[in-house]
CSV table of C-alpha atoms in Angstrom, one decimal:
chain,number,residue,atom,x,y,z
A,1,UNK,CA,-5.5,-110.7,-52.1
A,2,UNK,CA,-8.1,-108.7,-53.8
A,3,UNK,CA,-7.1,-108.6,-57.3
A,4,UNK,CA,-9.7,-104.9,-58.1
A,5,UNK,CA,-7.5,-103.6,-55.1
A,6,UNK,CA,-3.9,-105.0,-56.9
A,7,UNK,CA,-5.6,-103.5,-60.4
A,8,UNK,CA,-6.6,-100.2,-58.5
A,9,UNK,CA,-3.2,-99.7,-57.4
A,10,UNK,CA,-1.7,-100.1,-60.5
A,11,UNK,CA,-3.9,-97.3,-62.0
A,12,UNK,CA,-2.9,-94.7,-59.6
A,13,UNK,CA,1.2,-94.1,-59.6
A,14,UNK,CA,1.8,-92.2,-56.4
A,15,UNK,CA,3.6,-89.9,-58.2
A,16,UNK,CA,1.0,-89.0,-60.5
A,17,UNK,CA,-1.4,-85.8,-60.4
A,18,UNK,CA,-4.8,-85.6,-59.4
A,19,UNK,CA,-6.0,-82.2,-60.8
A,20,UNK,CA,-9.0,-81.8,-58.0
A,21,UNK,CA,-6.5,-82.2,-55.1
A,22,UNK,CA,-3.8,-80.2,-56.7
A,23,UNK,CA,-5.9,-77.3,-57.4
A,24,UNK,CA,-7.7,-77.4,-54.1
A,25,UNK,CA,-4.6,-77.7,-52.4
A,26,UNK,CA,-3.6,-74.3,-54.4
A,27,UNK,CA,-6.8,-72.3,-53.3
A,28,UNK,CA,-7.0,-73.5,-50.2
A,29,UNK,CA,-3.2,-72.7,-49.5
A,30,UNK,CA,-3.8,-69.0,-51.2
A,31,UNK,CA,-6.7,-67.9,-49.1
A,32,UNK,CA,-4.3,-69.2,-46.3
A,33,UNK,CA,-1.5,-66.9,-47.1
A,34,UNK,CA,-3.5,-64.1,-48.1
A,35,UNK,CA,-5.5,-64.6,-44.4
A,36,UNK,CA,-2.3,-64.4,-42.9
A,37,UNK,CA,-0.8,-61.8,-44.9
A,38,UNK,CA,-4.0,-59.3,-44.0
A,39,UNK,CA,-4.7,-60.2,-40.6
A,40,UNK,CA,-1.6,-61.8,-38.7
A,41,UNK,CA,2.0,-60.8,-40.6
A,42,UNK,CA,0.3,-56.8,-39.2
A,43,UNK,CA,-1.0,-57.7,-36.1
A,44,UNK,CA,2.2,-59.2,-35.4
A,45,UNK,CA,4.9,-56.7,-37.2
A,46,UNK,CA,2.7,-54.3,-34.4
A,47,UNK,CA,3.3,-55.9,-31.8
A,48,UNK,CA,6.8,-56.1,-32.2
A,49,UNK,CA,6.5,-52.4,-33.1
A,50,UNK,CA,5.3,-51.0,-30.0
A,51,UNK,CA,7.4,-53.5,-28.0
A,52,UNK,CA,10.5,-51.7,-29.8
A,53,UNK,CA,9.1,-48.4,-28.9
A,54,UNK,CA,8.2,-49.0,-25.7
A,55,UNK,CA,11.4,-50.4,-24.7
A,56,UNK,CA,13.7,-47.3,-26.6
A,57,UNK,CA,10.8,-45.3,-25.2
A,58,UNK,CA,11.9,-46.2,-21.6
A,59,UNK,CA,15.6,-46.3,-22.5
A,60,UNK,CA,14.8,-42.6,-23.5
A,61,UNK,CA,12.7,-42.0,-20.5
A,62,UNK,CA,15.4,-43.5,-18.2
A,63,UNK,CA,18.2,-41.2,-20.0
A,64,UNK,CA,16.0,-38.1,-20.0
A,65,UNK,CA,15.5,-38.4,-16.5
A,66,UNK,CA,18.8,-39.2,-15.8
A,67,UNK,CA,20.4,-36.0,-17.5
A,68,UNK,CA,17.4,-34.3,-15.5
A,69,UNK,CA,18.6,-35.4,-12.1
A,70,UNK,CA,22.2,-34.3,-13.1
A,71,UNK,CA,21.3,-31.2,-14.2
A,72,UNK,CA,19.3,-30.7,-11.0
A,73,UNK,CA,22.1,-32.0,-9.1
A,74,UNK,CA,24.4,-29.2,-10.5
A,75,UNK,CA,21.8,-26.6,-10.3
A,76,UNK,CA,22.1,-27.3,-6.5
A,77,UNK,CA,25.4,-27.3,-6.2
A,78,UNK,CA,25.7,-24.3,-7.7
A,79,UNK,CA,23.2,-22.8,-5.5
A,80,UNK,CA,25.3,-24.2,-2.3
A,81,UNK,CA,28.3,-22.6,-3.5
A,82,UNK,CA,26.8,-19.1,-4.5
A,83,UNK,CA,25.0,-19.3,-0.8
A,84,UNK,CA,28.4,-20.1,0.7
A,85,UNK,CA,30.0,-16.9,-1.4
A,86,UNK,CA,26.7,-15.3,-0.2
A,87,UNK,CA,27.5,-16.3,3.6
A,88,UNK,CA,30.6,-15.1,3.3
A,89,UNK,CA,30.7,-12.3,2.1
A,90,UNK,CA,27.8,-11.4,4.2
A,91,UNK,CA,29.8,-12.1,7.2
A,92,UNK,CA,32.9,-10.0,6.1
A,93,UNK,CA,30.7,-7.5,5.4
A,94,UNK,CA,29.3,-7.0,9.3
A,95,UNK,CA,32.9,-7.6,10.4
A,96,UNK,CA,33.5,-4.3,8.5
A,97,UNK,CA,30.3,-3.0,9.9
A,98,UNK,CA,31.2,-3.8,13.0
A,99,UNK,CA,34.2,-2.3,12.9
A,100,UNK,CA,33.0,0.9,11.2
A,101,UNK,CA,30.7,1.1,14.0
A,102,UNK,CA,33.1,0.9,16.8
A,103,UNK,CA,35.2,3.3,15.1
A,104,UNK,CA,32.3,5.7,14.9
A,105,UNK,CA,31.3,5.3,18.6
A,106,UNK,CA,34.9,6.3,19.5
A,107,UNK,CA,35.2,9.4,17.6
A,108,UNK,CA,31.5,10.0,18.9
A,109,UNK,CA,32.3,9.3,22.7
A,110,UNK,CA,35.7,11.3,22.1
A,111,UNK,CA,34.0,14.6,20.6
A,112,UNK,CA,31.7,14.2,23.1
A,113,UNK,CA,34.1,14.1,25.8
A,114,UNK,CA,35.9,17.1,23.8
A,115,UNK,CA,32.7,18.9,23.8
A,116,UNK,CA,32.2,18.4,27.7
A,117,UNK,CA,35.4,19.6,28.7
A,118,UNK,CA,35.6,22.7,26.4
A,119,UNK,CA,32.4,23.4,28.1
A,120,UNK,CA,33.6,22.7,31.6
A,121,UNK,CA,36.3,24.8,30.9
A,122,UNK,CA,34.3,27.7,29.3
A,123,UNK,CA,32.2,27.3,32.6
A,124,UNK,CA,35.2,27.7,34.9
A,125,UNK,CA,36.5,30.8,32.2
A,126,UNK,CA,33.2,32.4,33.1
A,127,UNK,CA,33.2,31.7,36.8
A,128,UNK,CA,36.5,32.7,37.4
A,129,UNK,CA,36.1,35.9,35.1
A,130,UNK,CA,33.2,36.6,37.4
A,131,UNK,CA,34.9,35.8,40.0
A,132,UNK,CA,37.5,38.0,39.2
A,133,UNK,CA,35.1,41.5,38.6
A,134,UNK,CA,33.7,40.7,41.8
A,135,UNK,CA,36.4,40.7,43.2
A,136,UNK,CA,37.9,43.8,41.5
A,137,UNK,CA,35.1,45.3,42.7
A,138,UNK,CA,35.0,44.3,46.1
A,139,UNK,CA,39.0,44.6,46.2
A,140,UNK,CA,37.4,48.6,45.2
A,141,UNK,CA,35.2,49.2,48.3
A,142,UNK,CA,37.9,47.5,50.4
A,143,UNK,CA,40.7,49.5,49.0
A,144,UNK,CA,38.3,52.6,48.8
A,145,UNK,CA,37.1,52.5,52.6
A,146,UNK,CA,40.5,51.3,53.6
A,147,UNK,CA,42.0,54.5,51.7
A,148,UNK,CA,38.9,56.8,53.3
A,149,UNK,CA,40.0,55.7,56.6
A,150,UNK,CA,43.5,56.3,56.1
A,151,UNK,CA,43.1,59.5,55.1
A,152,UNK,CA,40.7,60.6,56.8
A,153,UNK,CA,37.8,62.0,54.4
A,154,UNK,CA,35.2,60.4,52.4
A,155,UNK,CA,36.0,60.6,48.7
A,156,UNK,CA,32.1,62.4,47.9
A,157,UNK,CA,32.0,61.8,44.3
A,158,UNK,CA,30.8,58.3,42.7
A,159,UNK,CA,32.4,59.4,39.4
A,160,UNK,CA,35.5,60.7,40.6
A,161,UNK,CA,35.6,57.3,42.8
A,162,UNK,CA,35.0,55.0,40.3
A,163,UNK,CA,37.6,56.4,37.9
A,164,UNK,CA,40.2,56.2,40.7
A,165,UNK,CA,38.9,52.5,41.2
A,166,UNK,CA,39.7,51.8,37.7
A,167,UNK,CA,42.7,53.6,37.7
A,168,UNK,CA,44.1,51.1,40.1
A,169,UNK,CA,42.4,48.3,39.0
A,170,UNK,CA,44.2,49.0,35.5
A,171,UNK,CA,47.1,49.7,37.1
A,172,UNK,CA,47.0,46.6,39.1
A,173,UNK,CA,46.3,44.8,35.8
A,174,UNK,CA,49.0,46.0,34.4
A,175,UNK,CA,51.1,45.2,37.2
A,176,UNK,CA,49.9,41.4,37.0
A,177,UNK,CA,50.9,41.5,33.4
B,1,UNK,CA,3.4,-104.2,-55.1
B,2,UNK,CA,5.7,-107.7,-54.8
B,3,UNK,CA,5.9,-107.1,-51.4
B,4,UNK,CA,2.5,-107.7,-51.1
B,5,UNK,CA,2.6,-110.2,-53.1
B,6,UNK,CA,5.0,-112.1,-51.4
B,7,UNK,CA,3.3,-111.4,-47.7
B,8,UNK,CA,0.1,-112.7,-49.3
B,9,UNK,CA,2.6,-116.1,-50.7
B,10,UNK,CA,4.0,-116.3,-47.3
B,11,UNK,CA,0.6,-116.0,-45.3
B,12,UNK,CA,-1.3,-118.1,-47.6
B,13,UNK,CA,-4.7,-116.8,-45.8
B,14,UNK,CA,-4.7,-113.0,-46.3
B,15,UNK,CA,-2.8,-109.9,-44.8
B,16,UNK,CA,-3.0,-107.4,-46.8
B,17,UNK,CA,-0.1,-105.4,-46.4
B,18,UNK,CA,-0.1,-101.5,-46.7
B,19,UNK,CA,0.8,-100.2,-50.1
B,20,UNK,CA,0.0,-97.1,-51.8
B,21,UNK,CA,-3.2,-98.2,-52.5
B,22,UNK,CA,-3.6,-97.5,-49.0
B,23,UNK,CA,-3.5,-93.7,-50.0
B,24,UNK,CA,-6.2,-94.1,-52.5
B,25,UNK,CA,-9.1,-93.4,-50.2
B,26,UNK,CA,-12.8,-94.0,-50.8
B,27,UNK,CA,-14.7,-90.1,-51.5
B,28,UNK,CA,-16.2,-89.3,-48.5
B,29,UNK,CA,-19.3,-88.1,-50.6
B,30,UNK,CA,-19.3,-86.4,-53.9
B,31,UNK,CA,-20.1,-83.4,-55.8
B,32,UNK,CA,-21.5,-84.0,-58.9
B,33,UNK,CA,-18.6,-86.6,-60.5
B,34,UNK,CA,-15.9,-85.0,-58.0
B,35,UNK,CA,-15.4,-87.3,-55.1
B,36,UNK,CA,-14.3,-85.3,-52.3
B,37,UNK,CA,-11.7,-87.7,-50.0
B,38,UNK,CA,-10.7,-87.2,-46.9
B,39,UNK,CA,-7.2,-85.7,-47.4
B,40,UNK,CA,-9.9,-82.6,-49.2
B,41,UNK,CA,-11.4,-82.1,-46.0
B,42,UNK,CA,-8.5,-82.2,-44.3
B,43,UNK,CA,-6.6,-79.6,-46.5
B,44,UNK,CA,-9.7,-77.4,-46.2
B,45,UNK,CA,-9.6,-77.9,-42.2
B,46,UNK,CA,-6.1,-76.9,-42.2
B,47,UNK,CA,-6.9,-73.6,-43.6
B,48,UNK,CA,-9.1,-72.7,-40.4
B,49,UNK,CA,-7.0,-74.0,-38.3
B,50,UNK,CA,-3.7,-71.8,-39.4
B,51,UNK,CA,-5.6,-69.0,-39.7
B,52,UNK,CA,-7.7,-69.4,-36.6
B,53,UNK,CA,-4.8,-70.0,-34.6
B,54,UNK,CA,-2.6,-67.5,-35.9
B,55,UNK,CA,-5.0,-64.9,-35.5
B,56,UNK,CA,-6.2,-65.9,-32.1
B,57,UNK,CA,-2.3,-66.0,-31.6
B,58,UNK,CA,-2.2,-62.2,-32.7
B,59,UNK,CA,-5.0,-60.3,-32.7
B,60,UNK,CA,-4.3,-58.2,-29.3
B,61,UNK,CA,-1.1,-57.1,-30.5
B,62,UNK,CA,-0.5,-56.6,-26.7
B,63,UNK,CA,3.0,-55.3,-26.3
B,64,UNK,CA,3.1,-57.5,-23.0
B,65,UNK,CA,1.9,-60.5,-25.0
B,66,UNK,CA,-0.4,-63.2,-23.0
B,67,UNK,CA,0.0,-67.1,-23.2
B,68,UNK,CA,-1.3,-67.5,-27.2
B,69,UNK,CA,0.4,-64.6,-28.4
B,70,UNK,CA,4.0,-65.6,-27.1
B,71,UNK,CA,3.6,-68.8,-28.3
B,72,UNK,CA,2.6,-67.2,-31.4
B,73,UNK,CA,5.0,-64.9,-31.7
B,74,UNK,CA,7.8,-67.7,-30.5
B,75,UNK,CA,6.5,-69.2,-33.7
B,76,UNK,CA,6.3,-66.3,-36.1
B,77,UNK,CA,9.6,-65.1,-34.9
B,78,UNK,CA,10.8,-68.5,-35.5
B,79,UNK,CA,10.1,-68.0,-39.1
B,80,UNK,CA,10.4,-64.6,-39.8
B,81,UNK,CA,13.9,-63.9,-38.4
B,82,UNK,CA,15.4,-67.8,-38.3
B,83,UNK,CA,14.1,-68.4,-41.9
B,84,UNK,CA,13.5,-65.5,-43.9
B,85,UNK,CA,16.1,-62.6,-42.6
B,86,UNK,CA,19.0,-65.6,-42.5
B,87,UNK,CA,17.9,-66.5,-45.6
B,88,UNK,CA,17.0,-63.7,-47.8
B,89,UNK,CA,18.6,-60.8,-45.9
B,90,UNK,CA,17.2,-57.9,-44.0
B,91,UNK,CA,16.4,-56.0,-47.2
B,92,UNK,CA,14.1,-57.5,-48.7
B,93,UNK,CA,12.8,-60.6,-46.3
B,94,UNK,CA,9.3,-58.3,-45.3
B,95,UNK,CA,7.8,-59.3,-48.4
B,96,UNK,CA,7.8,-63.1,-48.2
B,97,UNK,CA,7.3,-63.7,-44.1
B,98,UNK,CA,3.6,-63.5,-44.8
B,99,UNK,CA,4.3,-66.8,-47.6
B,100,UNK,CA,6.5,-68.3,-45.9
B,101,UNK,CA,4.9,-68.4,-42.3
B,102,UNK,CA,1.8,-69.6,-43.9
B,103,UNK,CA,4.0,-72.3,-45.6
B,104,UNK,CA,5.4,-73.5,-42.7
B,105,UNK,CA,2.4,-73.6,-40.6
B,106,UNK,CA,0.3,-75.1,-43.8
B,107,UNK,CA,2.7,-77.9,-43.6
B,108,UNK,CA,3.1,-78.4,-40.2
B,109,UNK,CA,-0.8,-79.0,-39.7
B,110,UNK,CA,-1.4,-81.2,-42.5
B,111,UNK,CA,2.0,-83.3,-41.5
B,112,UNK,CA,0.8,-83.3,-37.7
B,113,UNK,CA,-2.6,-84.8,-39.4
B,114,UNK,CA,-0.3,-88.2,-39.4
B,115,UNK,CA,-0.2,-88.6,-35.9
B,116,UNK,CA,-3.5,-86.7,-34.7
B,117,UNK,CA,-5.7,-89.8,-33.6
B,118,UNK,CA,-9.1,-90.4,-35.6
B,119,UNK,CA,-7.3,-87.7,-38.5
B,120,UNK,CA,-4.6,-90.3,-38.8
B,121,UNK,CA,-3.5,-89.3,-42.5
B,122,UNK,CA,-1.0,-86.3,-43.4
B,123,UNK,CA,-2.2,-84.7,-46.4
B,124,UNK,CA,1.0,-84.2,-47.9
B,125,UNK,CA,1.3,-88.2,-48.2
B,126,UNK,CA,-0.7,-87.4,-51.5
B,127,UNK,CA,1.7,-85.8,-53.8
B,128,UNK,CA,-0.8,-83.2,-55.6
B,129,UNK,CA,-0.9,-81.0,-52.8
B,130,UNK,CA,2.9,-81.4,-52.4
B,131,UNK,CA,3.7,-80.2,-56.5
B,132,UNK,CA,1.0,-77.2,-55.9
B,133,UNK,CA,3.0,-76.1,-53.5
B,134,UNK,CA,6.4,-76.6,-55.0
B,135,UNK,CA,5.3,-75.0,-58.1
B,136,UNK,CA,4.3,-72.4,-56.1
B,137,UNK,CA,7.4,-71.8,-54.4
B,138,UNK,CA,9.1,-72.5,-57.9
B,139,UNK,CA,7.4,-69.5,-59.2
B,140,UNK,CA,7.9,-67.4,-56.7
B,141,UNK,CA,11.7,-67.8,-56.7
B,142,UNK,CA,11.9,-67.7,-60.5
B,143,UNK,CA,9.4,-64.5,-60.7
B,144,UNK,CA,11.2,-62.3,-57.8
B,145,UNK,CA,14.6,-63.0,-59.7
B,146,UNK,CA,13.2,-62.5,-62.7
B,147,UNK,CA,11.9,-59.3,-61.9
B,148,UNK,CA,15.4,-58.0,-60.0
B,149,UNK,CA,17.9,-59.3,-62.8
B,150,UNK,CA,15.7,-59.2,-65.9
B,151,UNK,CA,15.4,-62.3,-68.0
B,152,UNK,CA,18.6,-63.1,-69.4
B,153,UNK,CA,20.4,-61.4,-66.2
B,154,UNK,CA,18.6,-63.7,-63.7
B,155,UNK,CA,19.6,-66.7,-66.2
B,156,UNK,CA,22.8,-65.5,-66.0
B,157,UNK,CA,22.5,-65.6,-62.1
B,158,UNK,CA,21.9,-68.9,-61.6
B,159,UNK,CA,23.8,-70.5,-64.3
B,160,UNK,CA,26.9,-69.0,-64.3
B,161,UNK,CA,28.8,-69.5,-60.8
B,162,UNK,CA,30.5,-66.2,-60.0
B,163,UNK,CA,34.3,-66.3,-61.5
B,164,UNK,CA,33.9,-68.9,-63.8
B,165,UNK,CA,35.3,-68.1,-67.5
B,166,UNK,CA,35.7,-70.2,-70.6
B,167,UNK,CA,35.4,-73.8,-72.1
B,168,UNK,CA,34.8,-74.9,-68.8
B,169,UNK,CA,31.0,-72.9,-69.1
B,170,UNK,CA,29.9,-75.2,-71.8
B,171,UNK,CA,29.4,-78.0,-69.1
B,172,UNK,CA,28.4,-75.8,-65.9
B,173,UNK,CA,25.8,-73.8,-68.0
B,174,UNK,CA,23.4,-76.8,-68.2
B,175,UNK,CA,24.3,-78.3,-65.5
B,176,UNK,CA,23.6,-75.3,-63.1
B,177,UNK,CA,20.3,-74.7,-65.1
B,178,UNK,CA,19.5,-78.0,-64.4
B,179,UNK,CA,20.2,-78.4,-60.4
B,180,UNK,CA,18.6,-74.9,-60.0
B,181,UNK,CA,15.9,-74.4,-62.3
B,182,UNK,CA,14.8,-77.8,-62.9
B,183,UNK,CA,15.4,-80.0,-60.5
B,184,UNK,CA,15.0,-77.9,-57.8
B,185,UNK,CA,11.2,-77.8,-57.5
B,186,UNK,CA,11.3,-82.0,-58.3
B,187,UNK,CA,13.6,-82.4,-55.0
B,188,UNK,CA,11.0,-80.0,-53.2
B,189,UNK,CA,8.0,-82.0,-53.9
B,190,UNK,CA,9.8,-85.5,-53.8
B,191,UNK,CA,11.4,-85.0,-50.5
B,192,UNK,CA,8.3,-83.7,-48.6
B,193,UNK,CA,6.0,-86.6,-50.2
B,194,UNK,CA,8.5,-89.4,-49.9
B,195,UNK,CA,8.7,-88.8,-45.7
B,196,UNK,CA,5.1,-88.6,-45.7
B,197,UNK,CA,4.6,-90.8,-47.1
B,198,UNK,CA,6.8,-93.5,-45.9
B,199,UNK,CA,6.5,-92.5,-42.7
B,200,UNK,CA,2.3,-92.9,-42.5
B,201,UNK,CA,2.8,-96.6,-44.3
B,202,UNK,CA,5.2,-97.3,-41.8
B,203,UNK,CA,2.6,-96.7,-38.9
B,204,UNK,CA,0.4,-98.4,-41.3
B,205,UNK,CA,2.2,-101.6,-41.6
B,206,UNK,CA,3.1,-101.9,-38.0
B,207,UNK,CA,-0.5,-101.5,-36.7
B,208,UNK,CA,-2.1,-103.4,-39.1
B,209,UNK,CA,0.5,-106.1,-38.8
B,210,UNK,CA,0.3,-106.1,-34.9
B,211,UNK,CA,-3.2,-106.3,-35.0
B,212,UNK,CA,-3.6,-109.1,-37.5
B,213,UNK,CA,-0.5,-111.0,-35.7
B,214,UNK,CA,-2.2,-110.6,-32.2
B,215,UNK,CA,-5.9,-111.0,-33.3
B,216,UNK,CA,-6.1,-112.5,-36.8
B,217,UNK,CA,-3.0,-115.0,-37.4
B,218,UNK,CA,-4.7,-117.8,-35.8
B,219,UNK,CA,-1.6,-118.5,-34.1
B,220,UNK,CA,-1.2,-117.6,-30.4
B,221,UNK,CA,2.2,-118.1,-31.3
B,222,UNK,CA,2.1,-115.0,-33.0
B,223,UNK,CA,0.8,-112.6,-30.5
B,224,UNK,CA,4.0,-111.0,-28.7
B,225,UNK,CA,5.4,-110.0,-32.0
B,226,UNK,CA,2.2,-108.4,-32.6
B,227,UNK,CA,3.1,-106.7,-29.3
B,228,UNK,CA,6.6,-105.6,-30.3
B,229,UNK,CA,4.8,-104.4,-33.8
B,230,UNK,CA,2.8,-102.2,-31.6
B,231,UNK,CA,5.5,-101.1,-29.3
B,232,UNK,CA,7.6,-100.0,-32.5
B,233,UNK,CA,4.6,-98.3,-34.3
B,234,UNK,CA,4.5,-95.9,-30.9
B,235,UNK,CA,8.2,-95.8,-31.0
B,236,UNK,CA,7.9,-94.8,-34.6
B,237,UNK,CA,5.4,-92.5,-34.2
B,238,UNK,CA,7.9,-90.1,-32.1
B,239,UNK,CA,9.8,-90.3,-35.0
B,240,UNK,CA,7.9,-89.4,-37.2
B,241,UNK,CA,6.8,-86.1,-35.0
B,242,UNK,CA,10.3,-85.0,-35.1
B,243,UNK,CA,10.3,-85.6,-39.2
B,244,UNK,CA,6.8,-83.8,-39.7
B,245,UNK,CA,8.6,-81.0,-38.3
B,246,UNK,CA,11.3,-81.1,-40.1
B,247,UNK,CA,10.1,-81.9,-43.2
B,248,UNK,CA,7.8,-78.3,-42.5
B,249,UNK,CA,11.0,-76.9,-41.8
B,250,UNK,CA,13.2,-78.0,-44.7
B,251,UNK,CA,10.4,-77.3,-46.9
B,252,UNK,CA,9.9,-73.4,-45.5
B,253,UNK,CA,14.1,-73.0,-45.4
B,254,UNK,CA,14.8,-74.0,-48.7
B,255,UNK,CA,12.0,-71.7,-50.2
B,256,UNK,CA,13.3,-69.0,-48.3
B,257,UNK,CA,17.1,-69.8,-49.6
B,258,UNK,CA,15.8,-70.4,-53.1
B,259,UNK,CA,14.4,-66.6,-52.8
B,260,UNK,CA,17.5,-65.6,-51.3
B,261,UNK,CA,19.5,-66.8,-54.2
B,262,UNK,CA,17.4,-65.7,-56.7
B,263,UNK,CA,17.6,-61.8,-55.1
B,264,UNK,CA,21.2,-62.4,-54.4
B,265,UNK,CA,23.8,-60.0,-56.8
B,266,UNK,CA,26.4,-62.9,-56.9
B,267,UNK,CA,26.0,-66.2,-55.6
């Protein structure tokens, strides 16, 4: 055994302090925390930082989109109703139309026909009042050349013929009344 | 000290067995009168490596982190939510995370030193660091409370539990000021040291043991409990990963309760 080892140890006490290590130890340990404090406690407090926004951010995202998609969705349904009022009502509409129409046509095609036979029967008015003076007149001559023969002389006078015409045409008139 | 003695009775020819003297390491080279010893250089080399990793670990900031930063982050979370807001509380944890991930870290290097091959000593075996750092933390505690309660209010705090009235305060005042102003940083620095340094002369002792028992006994005799020495320093070893950690851990979680106490209205 070495004895300078044996009297070595008994100098130095584990427990005792060696100034040099012990304030070493307390620099070197200071520039440690203050390193860490400046350049890692941030970088690291940052990182969790945007990892917490990022992750709300897409939570937000998500839930923004979301409410967008409903509104959208209700946006559309409202649409599909409105067009199916739209359809509807268009469709009741040109029933009415429709209807409108036909009843138009008819009370067109009916004054129409109205209008034809009032004129047809205008027409035949006319024809038969024609008709009629034509025959008066004829029914004259007849009446006159049948009365000349009869009696036996020519009636000379146009005037005095005429007036007896009308004389008996008036009083054949009357007679038909 | 007797056990060597008696190991040196018992061998007659010579092992040294591990003692604290085998913490009281030769400078590496010196500055001036300072001799700068390896535990120094390993303190200094932990500085780069907690800070180099831990900004490696976090300097994209990516908010899809890669391999470094989740593990980084895994860590940092670790300490910043498991520790600090369980400790302190979600008011007013911000302020220490920086300290107390730095502690943690600090510790956990220098402890893993133990265990790192060619490094092979924890730095925390040598109790200076260990009271800097406990004084530190004493501070710390002491000053935040100090500054929330005032002085006399923060004494009050933490020497008069919540409810207690009358005769009864003559003995709990000292002995609360005592357990929690006191002893408090003592425990700190003790328990951190003691597993350090037990542990390391553990490994110590059985590798040195196995090797002279294999190689230097002069009894072939000797050899396969040399082997079993070995097996049990590796065996060992796994322990003593799991009580680095912890150790780190303890250390970081009782700081952070100590704060939390010391900011707490009642306690």
């Amino acid at each position: 055994m070495d004895t300078t080892l044996l009297a070595a140890e008994g100098e130095h006490s584990p427990l005792a302090v060696e100034w040099p290590e012990l304030i070493l130890g307390l620099i070197v340990f200071g520039i440690v925390v203050a390193l860490v404090a400046k350049f890692v406690v941030p970088n690291f407090e940052k990182a969790y930082a945007e990892r917490t926004a990022a992750i709300e951010g897409g939570i937000e995202d998500a839930q923004q989109a979301q409410k967008e998609a409903q509104a959208a969705l209700e946006k559309y349904n409202a649409q599909l109703a409105e067009a199916r009022t739209e359809a509807a009502r268009i469709r009741e509409e040109a029933k009415e139309q429709g209807a409108q129409i036909v009843t138009e046509l008819r009370e067109q095609a009916k004054a129409e026909a109205d209008r034809i036979t009032a004129a047809a029967h205008a027409q035949v008015e006319a024809e038969r009042a024609q008709v009629l003076a034509q025959l008066k007149a004829e029914v004259g001559d007849l009446a006159t050349q049948l009365a000349g023969r009869i009696v036996g002389e020519s009636l000379e006078e146009e005037a005095r013929q005429k007036r007896t015409v009308e004389r008996f045409i008036t009083e054949l008139e009357g007679s038909a009344n | 000290m007797t056990t060597a003695l008696t190991f040196v009775a018992a061998e007659g020819e010579g092992f040294t067995a591990p003692g604290p003297g085998s913490f009281e390491l030769p400078p590496v080279f010196e500055i001036g009168s300072l001799g700068v010893t390896k535990s120094m250089l390993l303190i200094i080399l932990s500085a780069f490596i907690v800070v180099g990793l831990s900004w490696y670990a976090s300097r994209k900031a990516a908010v899809v982190p890669g391999r470094a930063q989740f593990a980084g982050e895994y860590l940092y979370g670790f300490i910043r939510n498991g520790v600090a807001r369980d400790s302190i509380g979600s008011e007013h944890f911000m302020k220490f995370v920086p300290y107390l991930f730095s502690l943690f870290t600090f510790i956990l290097v220098n402890n893993y030193y133990g265990i790192v091959p060619f490094l092979q000593f924890p730095s925390f075996s040598r109790i200076s660091y260990v009271y800097g750092l406990a004084a530190l933390t004493w501070l710390i505690y002491n000053g935040v409370g100090i500054a929330k309660h005032g002085f006399l209010g923060y004494l009050k705090l933490q020497t008069i539990p919540s409810g207690m009235k009358g005769p009864i305060l003559v003995l709990l005042i000292p002995l609360e000021f005592l357990s929690n102003i006191l002893v408090r940083p003592a425990t700190l620095a003790l328990r951190l040291f003691a597993n350090l340094f037990a542990g390391h002369l553990l490994l110590i002792l059985f590798s040195l043991g196995g090797a002279y028992l294999i190689l230097d006994s002069g009894n072939a005799w000797y050899a396969p409990v040399g082997v079993v020495s070995f097996l049990l320093g590796i065996a060992v070893s796994f322990l003593e990963m799991l009580v680095m950690f912890l150790q780190a851990y303890v250390f970081t979680l009782l700081t952070a309760m100590y704060i939390g106490s010391a900011l707490a209205d009642e306690h």
